[in-house]
Tab-separated table of C-alpha atoms in Angstrom:
chain	number	residue	atom	x	y	z
C	1	MET	CA	12.055	46.543	-41.649
C	2	LEU	CA	13.555	43.420	-40.201
C	3	ARG	CA	12.692	41.279	-37.231
C	4	PRO	CA	15.606	41.063	-34.803
C	5	ASN	CA	15.727	37.293	-34.964
C	6	ALA	CA	17.003	37.899	-38.501
C	7	LEU	CA	18.992	40.930	-37.378
C	8	ALA	CA	22.603	40.321	-36.443
C	9	ARG	CA	23.482	43.925	-35.707
C	10	PHE	CA	21.793	47.104	-36.774
C	11	ALA	CA	22.304	50.807	-37.029
C	12	ALA	CA	19.620	53.451	-37.092
C	13	ALA	CA	19.838	56.860	-38.669
C	14	ALA	CA	17.119	59.493	-38.680
C	15	LEU	CA	16.376	62.640	-40.616
C	16	ILE	CA	13.690	64.749	-38.973
C	17	GLY	CA	12.400	67.971	-40.415
C	18	PRO	CA	9.407	70.094	-41.289
C	19	LEU	CA	7.608	69.418	-44.522
C	20	ALA	CA	8.739	72.845	-45.747
C	21	ALA	CA	12.308	74.151	-45.628
C	22	PRO	CA	13.167	75.679	-42.231
C	23	GLY	CA	13.386	79.421	-41.781
C	24	ALA	CA	16.567	81.208	-40.777
C	25	GLU	CA	15.525	81.156	-37.107
C	26	GLU	CA	15.245	77.361	-37.049
C	27	LYS	CA	18.240	75.243	-36.172
C	28	ASP	CA	19.374	71.666	-36.103
C	29	HIS	CA	18.600	69.904	-32.805
C	30	ARG	CA	20.491	66.661	-33.412
C	31	HIS	CA	22.446	67.351	-30.220
C	32	ARG	CA	19.479	65.747	-28.416
C	33	ASP	CA	21.266	62.464	-29.110
C	34	ASP	CA	23.954	63.605	-26.676
C	35	LEU	CA	21.356	64.205	-23.949
C	36	ALA	CA	19.768	60.761	-24.377
C	37	PRO	CA	22.414	58.537	-25.997
C	38	LEU	CA	20.670	55.213	-25.316
C	39	MET	CA	17.885	54.022	-27.587
C	40	THR	CA	15.738	50.908	-27.600
C	41	ALA	CA	13.799	49.936	-30.680
C	42	GLY	CA	10.808	47.706	-30.025
C	43	LEU	CA	10.024	46.000	-33.339
C	44	LEU	CA	6.387	44.957	-33.493
C	45	ASP	CA	4.706	42.093	-35.295
C	46	ARG	CA	0.898	42.387	-35.583
C	47	LYS	CA	-1.320	39.430	-34.782
C	48	GLU	CA	-2.691	38.046	-38.033
C	49	THR	CA	-6.221	38.087	-36.557
C	50	VAL	CA	-6.053	41.861	-35.950
C	51	ARG	CA	-6.948	44.071	-38.917
C	52	PRO	CA	-4.261	46.674	-39.789
C	53	GLU	CA	-6.536	49.666	-39.084
C	54	LEU	CA	-7.525	48.268	-35.661
C	55	PHE	CA	-3.880	47.550	-34.899
C	56	THR	CA	-2.938	51.155	-35.718
C	57	ARG	CA	-5.717	52.638	-33.576
C	58	TYR	CA	-5.098	50.304	-30.633
C	59	TRP	CA	-1.339	50.882	-30.624
C	60	ARG	CA	-1.786	54.670	-30.885
C	61	ASP	CA	-4.789	55.178	-28.569
C	62	VAL	CA	-4.515	52.398	-25.958
C	63	HIS	CA	-1.009	50.954	-25.894
C	64	GLY	CA	0.756	54.292	-26.472
C	65	PRO	CA	-0.792	56.032	-23.439
C	66	LEU	CA	0.303	53.063	-21.303
C	67	ALA	CA	3.859	53.595	-22.539
C	68	ALA	CA	3.657	57.311	-21.756
C	69	ARG	CA	3.255	56.466	-18.043
C	70	ILE	CA	6.655	54.774	-17.842
C	71	ARG	CA	9.221	56.779	-15.921
C	72	GLY	CA	12.678	57.136	-17.399
C	73	PHE	CA	11.778	57.591	-21.062
C	74	GLU	CA	13.346	60.715	-22.514
C	75	GLN	CA	11.369	60.276	-25.738
C	76	TYR	CA	8.832	57.739	-26.962
C	77	TRP	CA	7.961	57.586	-30.659
C	78	GLN	CA	5.647	55.232	-32.516
C	79	HIS	CA	6.552	54.453	-36.114
C	80	HIS	CA	3.656	52.903	-38.032
C	81	LEU	CA	5.151	51.383	-41.156
C	82	GLY	CA	3.830	50.914	-44.631
C	83	ALA	CA	5.429	48.968	-47.445
C	84	PRO	CA	9.248	49.232	-47.649
C	85	LEU	CA	10.453	51.871	-50.107
C	86	ALA	CA	13.411	49.939	-51.480
C	87	ASP	CA	13.185	51.641	-54.877
C	88	CYS	CA	13.951	55.079	-53.435
C	89	TRP	CA	17.458	54.108	-52.263
C	90	PRO	CA	20.613	54.184	-54.365
C	91	ARG	CA	22.219	50.849	-55.137
C	92	PHE	CA	25.337	49.911	-53.180
C	93	ALA	CA	27.556	46.951	-53.934
C	94	GLY	CA	26.863	44.160	-51.475
C	95	VAL	CA	23.714	45.787	-50.037
C	96	GLU	CA	20.350	44.034	-50.451
C	97	LEU	CA	17.393	46.464	-50.435
C	98	ARG	CA	14.501	43.986	-50.705
C	99	VAL	CA	12.943	42.980	-47.396
C	100	PRO	CA	11.678	39.378	-47.436
C	101	ASP	CA	7.986	39.109	-46.542
C	102	ASP	CA	8.795	36.979	-43.493
C	103	ASP	CA	11.079	39.713	-42.113
C	104	ARG	CA	8.628	42.631	-42.398
C	105	ILE	CA	7.150	44.231	-39.298
C	106	GLU	CA	4.144	46.541	-38.763
C	107	GLY	CA	6.016	49.173	-36.824
C	108	PHE	CA	8.413	49.944	-34.080
C	109	ALA	CA	8.496	51.980	-30.924
C	110	GLU	CA	11.584	54.102	-30.371
C	111	THR	CA	12.466	55.069	-26.820
C	112	THR	CA	15.451	57.086	-25.709
C	113	PHE	CA	17.035	57.220	-22.286
C	114	ARG	CA	19.460	59.635	-20.626
C	115	GLN	CA	21.277	56.903	-18.712
C	116	ALA	CA	21.495	53.143	-18.438
C	117	ALA	CA	19.816	53.145	-14.994
C	118	ASP	CA	16.637	54.579	-16.568
C	119	ARG	CA	16.494	51.750	-19.092
C	120	GLU	CA	17.279	49.103	-16.470
C	121	LYS	CA	14.221	50.178	-14.413
C	122	LEU	CA	11.909	48.840	-17.138
C	123	GLY	CA	12.055	45.391	-15.582
C	124	THR	CA	10.574	46.596	-12.287
C	125	ASP	CA	8.443	49.610	-13.242
C	126	PRO	CA	4.719	48.784	-12.669
C	127	ALA	CA	3.712	50.864	-15.714
C	128	ALA	CA	6.160	48.894	-17.862
C	129	GLN	CA	4.727	45.628	-16.531
C	130	ALA	CA	1.211	46.768	-17.524
C	131	LEU	CA	2.533	47.672	-20.976
C	132	PHE	CA	4.187	44.273	-21.439
C	133	HIS	CA	0.969	42.539	-20.341
C	134	ASP	CA	-1.077	44.601	-22.832
C	135	GLU	CA	1.152	43.553	-25.755
C	136	GLN	CA	-0.691	40.238	-26.091
C	137	ASN	CA	-3.825	42.092	-27.266
C	138	VAL	CA	-2.522	43.087	-30.715
C	139	PHE	CA	1.096	41.995	-31.071
C	140	ARG	CA	2.030	38.524	-32.248
C	141	ALA	CA	5.551	39.241	-31.077
C	142	THR	CA	7.689	42.140	-29.921
C	143	TYR	CA	11.458	42.297	-30.145
C	144	LEU	CA	13.463	44.742	-28.065
C	145	CYS	CA	16.745	45.901	-29.553
C	146	PRO	CA	18.704	48.013	-27.066
C	147	THR	CA	21.551	50.050	-28.490
C	148	THR	CA	24.767	51.313	-27.012
C	149	PRO	CA	25.913	54.897	-27.546
C	150	GLY	CA	26.864	55.330	-31.199
C	151	ASP	CA	24.565	52.564	-32.537
C	152	SER	CA	21.873	55.119	-33.297
C	153	ARG	CA	22.485	58.560	-34.726
C	154	THR	CA	20.222	61.441	-35.735
C	155	LEU	CA	21.607	63.055	-38.864
C	156	LEU	CA	19.290	66.069	-38.937
C	157	ASP	CA	16.581	67.314	-36.563
C	158	TRP	CA	14.699	70.547	-37.223
C	159	LEU	CA	11.894	69.885	-34.736
C	160	PRO	CA	11.908	72.685	-32.159
C	161	ASP	CA	10.007	70.499	-29.657
C	162	GLY	CA	11.657	67.141	-29.016
C	163	ALA	CA	8.746	65.904	-26.885
C	164	PRO	CA	5.500	66.852	-28.677
C	165	GLN	CA	3.411	64.612	-26.356
C	166	GLY	CA	1.022	63.265	-28.961
C	167	ARG	CA	0.522	66.517	-30.848
C	168	PRO	CA	0.468	65.992	-34.625
C	169	LEU	CA	3.671	67.006	-36.366
C	170	ALA	CA	3.846	68.811	-39.683
C	171	ALA	CA	7.111	67.017	-40.251
C	172	ALA	CA	8.607	64.023	-41.954
C	173	LYS	CA	10.699	61.546	-40.018
C	174	VAL	CA	12.811	59.159	-42.049
C	175	ILE	CA	14.372	56.272	-40.171
C	176	VAL	CA	16.694	53.727	-41.669
C	177	LEU	CA	17.332	50.378	-39.980
C	178	VAL	CA	20.193	48.408	-41.421
C	179	ARG	CA	21.290	44.892	-40.565
C	180	ALA	CA	24.723	43.449	-41.116
C	181	ALA	CA	25.154	40.583	-43.503
C	182	ARG	CA	25.592	37.246	-41.789
C	183	GLY	CA	29.187	36.875	-40.754
C	184	ALA	CA	30.040	40.582	-41.096
C	185	ALA	CA	32.373	41.909	-38.422
C	186	ARG	CA	30.830	44.527	-36.123
C	187	ALA	CA	33.634	47.059	-36.665
C	188	ALA	CA	33.504	46.722	-40.459
C	189	PHE	CA	29.696	47.057	-40.448
C	190	ARG	CA	29.772	50.176	-38.269
C	191	ALA	CA	32.458	51.736	-40.464
C	192	PHE	CA	30.455	50.995	-43.633
C	193	VAL	CA	27.252	52.517	-42.226
C	194	GLY	CA	29.050	55.512	-40.715
C	195	GLU	CA	30.833	56.366	-43.942
């Protein structure tokens, strides 16, 4: 995962599905992207003085419920990250898979919005202000990366409930964040990732 100060442009793709193959009655729900086409990724850098296990618990049990009070979120997901799995990806010419230690993050929050007005309210929403104030407790830094429609795409979604509200999921969610090489043109980068 990369901090946005090192991130020129990025794309996100997700594969979401149960740990076992879906039954015939299950279907792909990736159309949810059409209902909430705007996404903001909040990339999170843990304070060095906060132990990883405390960080995980605090973000999940204290900070997360604060986020759940914000009006306008269609979905709110927390992604607690481990070590990058660069070795599981195929090699592509011109694509670097190693994440420099200085660019790694502890996790990111993914929020989706139905319309731009919902996202714009974050600046004035009292619950959002409380959330931003709470960030200083465990985060060294947070970086918000808002997308425009098409910057983020779900490739597969077999979850019948798109808003599980904190219930554990027997599912795997794979998210790929990709940054463009320095100097890469936006259109060429988007075409490369899309293809």
